[in-house]
C-alpha positions in Angstrom: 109.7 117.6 110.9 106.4 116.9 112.1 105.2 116.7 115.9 103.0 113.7 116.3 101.2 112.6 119.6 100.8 108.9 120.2 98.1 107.6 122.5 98.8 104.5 124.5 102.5 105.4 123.2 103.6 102.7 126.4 101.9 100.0 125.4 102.3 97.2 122.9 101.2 98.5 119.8 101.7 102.1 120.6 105.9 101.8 121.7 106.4 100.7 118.7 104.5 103.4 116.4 106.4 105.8 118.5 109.7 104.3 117.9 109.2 104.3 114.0 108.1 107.8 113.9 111.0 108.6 116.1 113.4 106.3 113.8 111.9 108.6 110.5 113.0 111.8 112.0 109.5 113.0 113.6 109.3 114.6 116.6 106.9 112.4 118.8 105.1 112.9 122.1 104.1 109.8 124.0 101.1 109.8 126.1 100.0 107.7 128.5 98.7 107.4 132.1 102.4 107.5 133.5 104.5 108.8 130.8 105.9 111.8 131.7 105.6 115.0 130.4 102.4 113.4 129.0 100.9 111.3 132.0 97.1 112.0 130.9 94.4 109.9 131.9 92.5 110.3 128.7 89.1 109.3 130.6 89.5 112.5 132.9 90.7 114.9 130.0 91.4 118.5 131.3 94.6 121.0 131.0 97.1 118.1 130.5 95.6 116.7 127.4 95.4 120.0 126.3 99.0 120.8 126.9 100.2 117.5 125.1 97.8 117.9 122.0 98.7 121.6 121.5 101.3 122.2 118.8 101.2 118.5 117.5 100.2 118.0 113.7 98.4 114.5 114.0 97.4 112.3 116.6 97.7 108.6 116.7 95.3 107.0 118.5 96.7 103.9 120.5 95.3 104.0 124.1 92.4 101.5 124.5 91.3 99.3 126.8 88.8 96.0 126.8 87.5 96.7 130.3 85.8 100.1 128.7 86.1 103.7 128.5 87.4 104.0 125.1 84.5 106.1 124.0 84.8 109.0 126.8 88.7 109.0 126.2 88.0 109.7 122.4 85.5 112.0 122.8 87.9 114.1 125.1 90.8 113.4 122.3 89.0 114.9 119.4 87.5 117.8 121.5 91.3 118.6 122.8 92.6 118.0 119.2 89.7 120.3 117.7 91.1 123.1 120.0 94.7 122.7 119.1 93.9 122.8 115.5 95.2 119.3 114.8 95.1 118.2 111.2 95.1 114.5 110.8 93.5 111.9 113.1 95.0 107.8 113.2 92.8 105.2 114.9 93.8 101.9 115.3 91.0 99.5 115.0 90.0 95.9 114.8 88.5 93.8 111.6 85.3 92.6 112.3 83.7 95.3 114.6 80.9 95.9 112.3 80.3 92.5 112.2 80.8 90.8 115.8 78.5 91.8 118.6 81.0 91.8 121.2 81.1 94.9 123.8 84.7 96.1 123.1 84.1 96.1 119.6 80.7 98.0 119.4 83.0 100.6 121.5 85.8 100.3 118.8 83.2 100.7 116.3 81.7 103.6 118.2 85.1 105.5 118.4 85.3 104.7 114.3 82.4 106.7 113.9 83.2 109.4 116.2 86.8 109.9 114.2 84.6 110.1 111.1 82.6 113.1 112.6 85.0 114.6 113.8 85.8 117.4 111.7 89.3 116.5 111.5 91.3 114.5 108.7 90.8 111.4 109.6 92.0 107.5 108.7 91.4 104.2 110.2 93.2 101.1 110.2 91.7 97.6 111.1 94.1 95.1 112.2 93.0 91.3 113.1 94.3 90.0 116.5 98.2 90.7 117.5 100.3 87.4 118.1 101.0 89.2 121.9 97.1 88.9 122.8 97.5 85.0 121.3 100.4 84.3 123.7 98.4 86.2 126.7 95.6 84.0 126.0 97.1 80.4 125.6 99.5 81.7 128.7 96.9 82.4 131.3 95.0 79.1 129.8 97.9 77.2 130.9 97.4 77.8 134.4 94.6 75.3 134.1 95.3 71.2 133.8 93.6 71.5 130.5 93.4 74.1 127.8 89.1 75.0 127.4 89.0 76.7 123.6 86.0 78.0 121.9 85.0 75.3 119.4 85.0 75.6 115.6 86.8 79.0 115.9 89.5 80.1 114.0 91.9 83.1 114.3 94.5 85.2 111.8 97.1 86.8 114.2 99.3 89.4 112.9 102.3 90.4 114.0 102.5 94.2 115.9 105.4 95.6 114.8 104.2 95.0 110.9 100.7 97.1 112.2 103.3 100.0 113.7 104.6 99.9 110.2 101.6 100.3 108.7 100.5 102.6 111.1 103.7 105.3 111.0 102.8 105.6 107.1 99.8 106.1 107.5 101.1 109.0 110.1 103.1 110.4 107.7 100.9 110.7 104.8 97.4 113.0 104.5 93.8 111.8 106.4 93.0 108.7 103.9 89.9 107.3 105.5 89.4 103.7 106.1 92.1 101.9 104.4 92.8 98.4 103.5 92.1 96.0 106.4 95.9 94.6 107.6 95.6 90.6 108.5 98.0 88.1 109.3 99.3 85.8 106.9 97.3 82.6 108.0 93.9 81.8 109.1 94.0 78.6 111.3 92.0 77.1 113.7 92.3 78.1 117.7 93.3 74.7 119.1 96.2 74.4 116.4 97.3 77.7 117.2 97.2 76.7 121.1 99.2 73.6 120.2 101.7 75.1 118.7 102.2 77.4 121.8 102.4 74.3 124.1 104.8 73.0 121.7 106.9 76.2 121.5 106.8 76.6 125.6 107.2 73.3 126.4 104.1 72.7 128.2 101.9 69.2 128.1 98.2 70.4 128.7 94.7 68.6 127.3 92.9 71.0 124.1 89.3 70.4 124.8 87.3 72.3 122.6 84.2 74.3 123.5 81.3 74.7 122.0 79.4 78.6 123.3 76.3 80.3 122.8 75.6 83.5 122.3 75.3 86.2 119.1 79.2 87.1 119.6 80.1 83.1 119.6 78.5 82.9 116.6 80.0 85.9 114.6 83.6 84.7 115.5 82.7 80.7 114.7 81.7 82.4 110.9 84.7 84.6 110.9 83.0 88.0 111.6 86.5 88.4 113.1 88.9 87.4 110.3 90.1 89.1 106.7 91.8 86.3 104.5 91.6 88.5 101.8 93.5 90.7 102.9 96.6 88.6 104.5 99.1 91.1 104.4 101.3 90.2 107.2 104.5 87.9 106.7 105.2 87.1 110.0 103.7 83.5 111.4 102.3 83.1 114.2 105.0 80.2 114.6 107.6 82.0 113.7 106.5 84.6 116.6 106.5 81.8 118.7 110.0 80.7 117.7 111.2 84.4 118.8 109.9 84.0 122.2 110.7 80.4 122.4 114.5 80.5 121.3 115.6 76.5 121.8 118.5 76.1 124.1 
């Protein structure tokens, strides 16, 4: 049985690694800022990441967070993980972060690099957009009398629990470097993917699309952000939708 430390193990991606592992007979540690016996604060390091990274075999790396930070809490990971002698390094990432000039993903990208030169076994995974962050979106849009979407952009949600998947085996297996990109099954455009969510809610709100500036506008309008080559996932975006939004 091995002891495996998820990051972020609270949060929507990570409570669901840690439930797989936990389902496959590992013993797992979740860490977060209020998980106890791991509450860390990965941005302030210190004696209690060291206590929760000592003794465990691999480390998945959930925790992240768009409003930034991610780079000091990884660089306190890995130096914590170098002391406990931990073997094999998981970092969940996000397709396109080499190729969209957007602030939280140069820092996703810079954490990539640092795994990489870590010294430990290492492997990345890069997941396009989780249906959650979609339904976020469209419902704090829908606060508004109309829905204002970038124009000419198009997205290829996935859903999290296949990335968890993806992720525990990756967990379970040896440091494998960057692997296959995981993408949703479809890539469609924003506003129908923000109608079908006013459908599936029952909401009546205008789609006006758009149009941005800007380098990171760009890179998503070309699809810096999306991997149809490698749609993996099976579960739709409307089919998510039809989970959330059971018909009465």
């Amino acid at each position: 049985m091995t002891t495996i430390l998820v990051t972020g193990g609270t949060g929507t991606l990570g409570r669901h690694v840690a439930e797989r592992l936990r389902t496959d007979g590992h013993e797992v540690r979740v860490l977060s800022r209020h998980s106890v016996p791991y509450a860390v604060d990965l941005r302030q390091g210190g004696s209690p990441l060291d206590a929760s990274v000592t003794g465990a075999d691999t480390v998945v790396h959930c925790a992240t967070s768009p409003r930034g930070g991610d780079e000091k809490a990884a660089r306190n990971l890995i130096a914590a993980a170098r002391r406990a002698g931990v073997s094999h390094l998981v970092y969940i990432s996000i397709v396109g972060v080499d190729r969209v000039p957007f602030g939280y993903y140069r820092s996703k990208l810079a954490v990539e690099r640092m795994a990489e030169d870590s010294g430990i076994g290492w492997t990345v995974l890069r997941a396009t957009q989780f249906h959650d962050l979609l339904l976020t979106f469209f419902d704090g849009l829908a606060r508004l009398p109309v829905l204002p979407l970038p124009a000419r952009v198009k997205d290829q949600p996935v859903e999290v629990t296949e990335v968890a998947r993806r992720l525990a085996d990756l967990a379970r297996g040896g440091p494998a470097g960057r692997v296959d990109d995981l993408g949703g099954p479809e890539v469609r455009t924003f506003d129908s993917l923000a109608r079908a969510y006013l459908k599936a809610a029952g909401r009546r709100r205008a789609v006006v699309k758009v149009p941005l500036r800007g380098a990171a506008y760009r890179a998503f309008r070309d699809g810096g952000h999306l991997a149809p080559e490698r749609a993996v996932g099976v579960t739709t975006f409307d089919e998510f939708l039809a989970q959330r939004f059971p018909r009465r």
